[in-house]
Short mmCIF file of C-alpha atoms and ligand atoms in Angstrom, two decimals:
data_model
loop_
_atom_site.label_atom_id
_atom_site.label_comp_id
_atom_site.label_asym_id
_atom_site.label_seq_id
_atom_site.Cartn_x
_atom_site.Cartn_y
_atom_site.Cartn_z
CA UNK A 1 14.42 -19.62 10.18
CA UNK A 2 10.68 -18.94 10.39
CA UNK A 3 8.77 -19.25 7.10
CA UNK A 4 5.69 -17.09 6.41
CA UNK A 5 3.41 -20.13 6.59
CA UNK A 6 4.85 -21.28 9.94
CA UNK A 7 4.54 -17.76 11.35
CA UNK A 8 0.87 -17.50 10.30
CA UNK A 9 0.03 -20.85 11.89
CA UNK A 10 1.90 -20.03 15.13
CA UNK A 11 -0.03 -16.73 15.36
CA UNK A 12 -3.45 -18.04 14.35
CA UNK A 13 -4.98 -17.16 17.71
CA UNK A 14 -4.63 -13.47 16.76
CA UNK A 15 -6.53 -13.87 13.47
CA UNK A 16 -10.30 -13.70 14.00
CA UNK A 17 -11.20 -15.16 10.59
CA UNK A 18 -10.47 -18.51 8.97
CA UNK A 19 -6.76 -19.31 9.21
CA UNK A 20 -7.15 -21.68 6.26
CA UNK A 21 -8.42 -18.77 4.17
CA UNK A 22 -5.48 -16.61 5.27
CA UNK A 23 -3.05 -19.36 4.28
CA UNK A 24 -4.76 -19.68 0.89
CA UNK A 25 -4.65 -15.90 0.35
CA UNK A 26 -0.94 -15.86 1.13
CA UNK A 27 -0.35 -18.91 -1.05
CA UNK A 28 -1.68 -16.90 -4.00
CA UNK A 29 0.12 -13.69 -3.01
CA UNK A 30 3.47 -15.45 -2.53
CA UNK A 31 3.21 -17.27 -5.87
CA UNK A 32 2.43 -14.06 -7.75
CA UNK A 33 5.10 -12.10 -5.85
CA UNK A 34 7.76 -14.62 -6.85
CA UNK A 35 6.71 -14.43 -10.48
CA UNK A 36 6.82 -10.60 -10.43
CA UNK A 37 10.16 -10.70 -8.57
CA UNK A 38 11.61 -12.85 -11.37
CA UNK A 39 10.34 -10.54 -14.13
CA UNK A 40 11.34 -7.30 -12.36
CA UNK A 41 14.83 -8.59 -11.70
CA UNK A 42 15.51 -9.28 -15.35
CA UNK A 43 13.24 -6.66 -16.95
CA UNK A 44 16.12 -5.06 -18.85
CA UNK A 45 17.04 -8.39 -20.45
CA UNK A 46 13.56 -9.44 -21.52
CA UNK A 47 12.61 -6.07 -23.01
CA UNK A 48 9.82 -6.21 -20.41
CA UNK A 49 10.53 -2.61 -19.55
CA UNK A 50 8.95 0.49 -20.96
CA UNK A 51 5.39 1.33 -21.81
CA UNK A 52 2.84 -1.18 -23.04
CA UNK A 53 1.54 1.56 -25.30
CA UNK A 54 -1.75 1.55 -23.37
CA UNK A 55 -2.98 3.93 -20.69
CA UNK A 56 -4.69 2.69 -17.54
CA UNK A 57 -7.94 3.89 -15.98
CA UNK A 58 -5.99 6.75 -14.45
CA UNK A 59 -4.87 7.93 -17.86
CA UNK A 60 -1.29 6.98 -16.96
CA UNK A 61 1.15 5.20 -19.23
CA UNK A 62 0.78 1.49 -18.47
CA UNK A 63 4.15 -0.22 -18.24
CA UNK A 64 4.52 -3.73 -19.69
CA UNK A 65 5.26 -5.03 -16.18
CA UNK A 66 2.11 -3.35 -14.79
CA UNK A 67 0.08 -5.53 -17.12
CA UNK A 68 2.14 -8.63 -16.31
CA UNK A 69 1.79 -8.08 -12.55
CA UNK A 70 -1.96 -7.42 -12.86
CA UNK A 71 -2.54 -10.67 -14.73
CA UNK A 72 -0.35 -12.80 -12.50
CA UNK A 73 -2.00 -11.58 -9.27
CA UNK A 74 -5.53 -11.91 -10.68
CA UNK A 75 -4.87 -15.47 -11.91
CA UNK A 76 -3.22 -16.53 -8.64
CA UNK A 77 -5.96 -15.07 -6.45
CA UNK A 78 -8.91 -16.39 -8.42
CA UNK A 79 -7.67 -19.99 -8.28
CA UNK A 80 -7.83 -20.39 -4.50
CA UNK A 81 -11.63 -20.65 -4.21
CA UNK A 82 -11.83 -18.01 -1.47
CA UNK A 83 -11.78 -14.71 -3.38
CA UNK A 84 -15.11 -13.56 -4.84
CA UNK A 85 -14.01 -10.21 -6.27
CA UNK A 86 -10.89 -8.22 -7.15
CA UNK A 87 -10.36 -4.53 -7.90
CA UNK A 88 -7.10 -3.49 -9.51
CA UNK A 89 -5.55 -0.18 -10.42
CA UNK A 90 -5.18 -1.66 -13.89
CA UNK A 91 -8.87 -2.34 -14.49
CA UNK A 92 -11.72 0.16 -14.61
CA UNK A 93 -14.35 -2.13 -13.06
CA UNK A 94 -14.12 -4.73 -10.36
CA UNK A 95 -13.61 -8.34 -11.44
CA UNK A 96 -16.19 -10.96 -10.41
CA UNK A 97 -14.46 -14.32 -9.95
CA UNK A 98 -17.51 -16.57 -10.27
CA UNK A 99 -20.97 -15.13 -11.01
CA UNK A 100 -22.73 -18.27 -9.85
CA UNK A 101 -21.01 -18.80 -6.53
CA UNK A 102 -22.27 -17.71 -3.14
CA UNK A 103 -20.10 -14.88 -1.79
CA UNK A 104 -20.76 -15.59 1.90
CA UNK A 105 -17.44 -15.95 3.80
CA UNK A 106 -15.50 -15.06 0.65
CA UNK A 107 -12.91 -12.30 0.35
CA UNK A 108 -12.53 -9.06 -1.58
CA UNK A 109 -9.02 -8.09 -2.73
CA UNK A 110 -8.01 -4.59 -3.86
CA UNK A 111 -4.59 -4.30 -5.41
CA UNK A 112 -2.08 -1.99 -6.99
CA UNK A 113 -0.18 -4.69 -8.88
CA UNK A 114 2.97 -2.66 -9.45
CA UNK A 115 3.12 0.73 -7.80
CA UNK A 116 5.84 3.10 -8.94
CA UNK A 117 6.29 1.11 -12.14
CA UNK A 118 7.57 4.13 -14.04
CA UNK A 119 10.76 3.55 -12.01
CA UNK A 120 11.36 0.09 -13.51
CA UNK A 121 13.61 1.44 -16.27
CA UNK A 122 15.90 3.18 -13.76
CA UNK A 123 16.09 0.35 -11.21
CA UNK A 124 14.38 2.15 -8.34
CA UNK A 125 12.48 -0.13 -5.88
CA UNK A 126 8.82 -0.69 -6.81
CA UNK A 127 6.03 -2.60 -5.10
CA UNK A 128 2.73 -4.45 -5.05
CA UNK A 129 0.18 -3.15 -2.53
CA UNK A 130 -2.81 -5.28 -1.42
CA UNK A 131 -5.85 -4.82 0.79
CA UNK A 132 -8.30 -7.58 1.82
CA UNK A 133 -11.86 -7.45 3.23
CA UNK A 134 -14.58 -9.99 3.90
CA UNK A 135 -17.46 -9.60 1.41
CA UNK A 136 -20.33 -7.64 3.01
CA UNK A 137 -22.66 -10.39 1.80
CA UNK A 138 -25.66 -8.05 1.75
CA UNK A 139 -26.82 -9.79 -1.43
CA UNK A 140 -26.20 -13.21 -2.91
CA UNK A 141 -24.14 -11.53 -5.62
CA UNK A 142 -21.20 -9.13 -5.63
CA UNK A 143 -21.86 -5.39 -5.82
CA UNK A 144 -19.66 -2.28 -5.75
CA UNK A 145 -20.60 -1.93 -2.07
CA UNK A 146 -18.48 -4.97 -1.26
CA UNK A 147 -15.47 -2.93 -2.45
CA UNK A 148 -16.43 0.46 -0.98
CA UNK A 149 -15.75 -0.47 2.64
CA UNK A 150 -13.79 1.92 4.85
CA UNK A 151 -10.21 1.02 5.65
CA UNK A 152 -10.91 0.13 9.28
CA UNK A 153 -12.68 -3.01 8.00
CA UNK A 154 -9.57 -4.46 6.33
CA UNK A 155 -8.72 -7.94 7.62
CA UNK A 156 -5.33 -8.02 5.91
CA UNK A 157 -3.09 -5.40 4.25
CA UNK A 158 0.42 -5.54 2.93
CA UNK A 159 2.95 -4.83 0.25
CA UNK A 160 5.78 -6.57 -1.52
CA UNK A 161 8.81 -4.37 -2.20
CA UNK A 162 10.97 -5.44 -5.15
CA UNK A 163 14.28 -3.79 -4.24
CA UNK A 164 17.77 -4.91 -3.24
CA UNK A 165 15.80 -7.83 -1.84
CA UNK A 166 12.13 -8.79 -2.19
CA UNK A 167 10.30 -8.35 1.10
CA UNK A 168 6.64 -9.10 1.88
CA UNK A 169 5.32 -6.89 4.69
CA UNK A 170 1.82 -7.40 6.13
CA UNK A 171 -0.53 -6.83 9.02
CA UNK A 172 -3.77 -8.52 10.10
CA UNK A 173 -4.11 -6.14 13.04
CA UNK A 174 -1.55 -7.87 15.26
CA UNK A 175 1.57 -5.89 14.45
CA UNK A 176 3.57 -5.54 11.23
CA UNK A 177 5.90 -8.29 10.07
CA UNK A 178 8.33 -8.54 7.14
CA UNK A 179 9.47 -11.65 5.29
CA UNK A 180 12.42 -11.69 2.90
CA UNK A 181 12.37 -13.94 -0.17
CA UNK A 182 15.21 -16.43 -0.53
CA UNK A 183 15.02 -16.68 -4.33
CA UNK A 184 17.29 -19.75 -4.40
CA UNK A 185 14.49 -21.85 -2.86
CA UNK A 186 11.49 -19.54 -3.37
CA UNK A 187 10.67 -19.20 0.33
CA UNK A 188 9.78 -16.10 2.36
CA UNK A 189 11.52 -16.08 5.76
CA UNK A 190 10.73 -13.84 8.75
CA UNK A 191 13.31 -11.04 8.64
CA UNK A 192 11.50 -8.03 10.18
CA UNK A 193 9.30 -9.12 13.13
CA UNK A 194 7.14 -6.50 14.88
CA UNK A 195 8.12 -3.51 12.73
CA UNK A 196 7.55 -0.17 14.53
CA UNK A 197 8.46 3.42 13.64
CA UNK A 198 11.56 4.28 15.72
CA UNK A 199 11.35 6.97 18.44
CA UNK A 200 13.89 9.16 16.63
CA UNK A 201 12.41 10.30 13.31
CA UNK A 202 14.47 12.42 10.96
CA UNK A 203 13.21 11.95 7.38
CA UNK A 204 10.58 13.80 5.39
CA UNK A 205 9.48 12.53 1.97
CA UNK A 206 7.64 14.85 -0.41
CA UNK A 207 8.06 15.85 -4.05
CA UNK A 208 9.04 19.44 -3.37
CA UNK A 209 9.23 20.00 -7.12
CA UNK A 210 5.53 20.74 -6.55
CA UNK A 211 6.37 23.31 -3.85
CA UNK A 212 4.64 26.25 -5.52
CA UNK A 213 1.46 24.13 -5.87
CA UNK A 214 1.32 23.25 -2.16
CA UNK A 215 -0.93 24.91 0.42
CA UNK A 216 0.62 27.32 2.97
CA UNK A 217 0.44 24.69 5.71
CA UNK A 218 2.50 22.21 3.68
CA UNK A 219 4.99 24.93 2.65
CA UNK A 220 5.43 26.02 6.30
CA UNK A 221 5.97 22.40 7.36
CA UNK A 222 8.67 21.88 4.70
CA UNK A 223 10.46 25.02 5.98
CA UNK A 224 10.07 23.69 9.55
CA UNK A 225 11.75 20.41 8.50
CA UNK A 226 14.63 22.38 6.98
CA UNK A 227 15.30 24.46 10.10
CA UNK A 228 18.02 23.69 12.63
CA UNK A 229 16.52 21.87 15.59
CA UNK A 230 17.38 22.18 19.27
CA UNK A 231 17.99 18.44 19.27
CA UNK A 232 20.18 18.33 16.20
CA UNK A 233 20.23 19.46 12.62
CA UNK A 234 17.35 19.79 10.12
CA UNK A 235 15.51 16.70 8.96
CA UNK A 236 16.82 14.71 6.00
CA UNK A 237 14.86 14.86 2.72
CA UNK A 238 14.46 11.51 0.99
CA UNK A 239 12.04 10.95 -1.93
CA UNK A 240 12.38 8.29 -4.64
CA UNK A 241 8.96 8.64 -6.29
CA UNK A 242 7.89 5.13 -5.29
CA UNK A 243 5.38 4.96 -2.42
CA UNK A 244 6.37 1.47 -1.30
CA UNK A 245 10.08 2.32 -1.44
CA UNK A 246 9.69 5.62 0.42
CA UNK A 247 7.29 4.16 2.99
CA UNK A 248 9.36 1.04 3.72
CA UNK A 249 12.50 3.13 4.36
CA UNK A 250 10.55 5.63 6.50
CA UNK A 251 8.96 2.91 8.66
CA UNK A 252 12.38 1.40 9.38
CA UNK A 253 14.48 4.57 9.64
CA UNK A 254 11.75 6.92 10.93
CA UNK A 255 10.11 9.40 8.59
CA UNK A 256 6.97 10.98 7.20
CA UNK A 257 5.58 10.52 3.66
CA UNK A 258 3.47 13.34 2.27
CA UNK A 259 1.49 13.47 -0.98
CA UNK A 260 -0.84 16.46 -0.52
CA UNK A 261 -3.38 17.89 -2.91
CA UNK A 262 -1.83 20.15 -5.53
CA UNK A 263 -3.27 22.23 -8.36
CA UNK A 264 -2.50 19.26 -10.65
CA UNK A 265 -4.09 16.74 -8.25
CA UNK A 266 -6.75 18.76 -6.32
CA UNK A 267 -7.94 15.58 -4.56
CA UNK A 268 -4.45 14.18 -4.10
CA UNK A 269 -2.73 11.71 -6.44
CA UNK A 270 -2.73 8.48 -4.47
CA UNK A 271 -5.71 6.11 -4.54
CA UNK A 272 -7.59 5.52 -1.32
CA UNK A 273 -8.63 1.89 -1.70
CA UNK A 274 -5.53 0.09 -2.93
CA UNK A 275 -2.69 2.41 -1.93
CA UNK A 276 -3.60 4.60 1.06
CA UNK A 277 -5.86 2.26 3.08
CA UNK A 278 -3.41 -0.68 3.16
CA UNK A 279 -0.42 1.60 3.91
CA UNK A 280 -2.48 3.40 6.56
CA UNK A 281 -3.40 0.09 8.27
CA UNK A 282 0.29 -0.86 8.35
CA UNK A 283 1.25 2.65 9.55
CA UNK A 284 -1.12 2.49 12.53
CA UNK A 285 -0.06 -1.04 13.41
CA UNK A 286 3.56 0.18 13.39
CA UNK A 287 2.66 2.86 15.95
CA UNK A 288 2.19 5.68 13.44
CA UNK A 289 -0.62 7.84 12.08
CA UNK A 290 -2.15 8.20 8.60
CA UNK A 291 -4.47 11.03 7.56
CA UNK A 292 -5.56 13.22 4.67
CA UNK A 293 -4.43 16.23 6.72
CA UNK A 294 -7.76 16.46 8.53
CA UNK A 295 -9.21 12.95 8.89
CA UNK A 296 -7.93 9.46 9.72
CA UNK A 297 -7.49 7.64 6.39
CA UNK A 298 -9.10 4.44 7.71
CA UNK A 299 -12.33 6.34 8.50
CA UNK A 300 -12.84 7.83 5.04
CA UNK A 301 -16.02 6.37 3.53
CA UNK A 302 -15.17 5.44 -0.09
CA UNK A 303 -17.52 6.53 -2.89
CA UNK A 304 -15.55 5.37 -5.93
CA UNK A 305 -13.23 2.44 -6.70
CA UNK A 306 -10.41 4.68 -7.94
CA UNK A 307 -10.91 7.74 -5.80
CA UNK A 308 -7.85 9.70 -4.77
CA UNK A 309 -6.98 11.32 -1.46
CA UNK A 310 -4.28 13.56 -0.04
CA UNK A 311 -2.05 11.19 1.97
CA UNK A 312 0.20 11.73 4.99
CA UNK A 313 1.63 8.77 6.90
CA UNK A 314 4.43 8.29 9.39
CA UNK A 315 5.33 8.63 13.06
CA UNK A 316 2.58 10.01 15.30
CA UNK A 317 4.56 13.14 16.32
CA UNK A 318 5.53 14.11 12.77
CA UNK A 319 2.04 13.62 11.31
CA UNK A 320 0.41 15.54 14.19
CA UNK A 321 2.91 18.38 13.74
CA UNK A 322 2.03 18.64 10.03
CA UNK A 323 -1.72 18.49 10.80
CA UNK A 324 -1.21 21.47 13.13
CA UNK A 325 0.50 23.45 10.38
CA UNK A 326 -2.44 22.65 8.07
CA UNK A 327 -4.91 23.65 10.79
CA UNK A 328 -3.11 26.91 11.52
CA UNK A 329 -2.35 28.00 7.95
CA UNK A 330 -4.86 26.33 5.64
CA UNK A 331 -8.21 26.68 7.42
P1 P6P B 1 5.23 12.08 -8.25
C1 P6P B 1 3.90 6.34 -8.34
O1 P6P B 1 3.32 6.79 -9.56
C2 P6P B 1 3.09 6.95 -7.21
O2 P6P B 1 1.77 6.53 -7.29
C3 P6P B 1 3.71 6.60 -5.88
O3 P6P B 1 4.29 5.34 -5.87
C4 P6P B 1 4.75 7.69 -5.68
O4 P6P B 1 5.03 7.97 -4.32
C5 P6P B 1 4.09 8.90 -6.36
O5 P6P B 1 3.17 8.38 -7.32
C6 P6P B 1 5.12 9.74 -7.09
O6 P6P B 1 4.41 10.82 -7.67
O7 P6P B 1 4.15 13.05 -8.67
O8 P6P B 1 6.06 12.62 -7.10
O9 P6P B 1 6.08 11.55 -9.37
#
């Protein structure tokens, strides 16, 4: 059985940055993931479920486990001496790890510590999403520009899904690989090498409770998915309200995830930097496509730490088909 550390070392020739830094990053991510796994798996027993009573920068109810996950990832990452700055969904401003240190050859981490956390109370899979860049090092000190890099500059992206099992999925630009946690010994073992969207794709994921708020192009696409097809029946609708859960299933089974702009979220709901960019990097590495309906996600130039974007990701043919509907009916 191949551990995550062994796999990284055996594939070091594909990583164009310091392999020691990558191992340190994963050492922090694995430690935090195991701690979150433990808390998530017994949340109902420790009263660690429910709202913390606070709201986060997005004005959303912060769950107790959101706060726990945020703290555990920040503390793990800052103690490896290679991260100079962190941005989290749970904090308004970016976090400087050490004001005095030189940021050359250090890393920037953007993270959604516990995406989909409102599902904790009902036992639906949730996840941590992370995105890593080299610091731009344009100054001796950290600035917002180090965080506002477009997604094509990511050196590492991944998620941990806390579901029927806990799986860490990542890419450094050399394919997508999944590692399942053996909680009895606290080790992540290679379980999903070289993940790719399958040729046959039959799932569409969208909250069609928002149907009346969608554009015509999105509405037409949903109707297209529901029509009988020459090569078989209509597509299957699957949507659990947890990006990591919906995306992980769609990448393995074959399906498209759509969170378009609506009247409630005119710029989309999902955040570009720590949700869409990492998932888009993984999507493309798995042979798929990720866009905002018009533009490749990884080419969007960020202007704000918490900016939102409409988000479509999945197999190339499904995403292109939807983009055509948008082009034909929304422009
Ligand atoms: P809605 C969770 O809050 C999240 O950010 C994603 O994980 C999920 O896909 C989406 O929002 C669900 O949003 O509006 O359908 O409940």
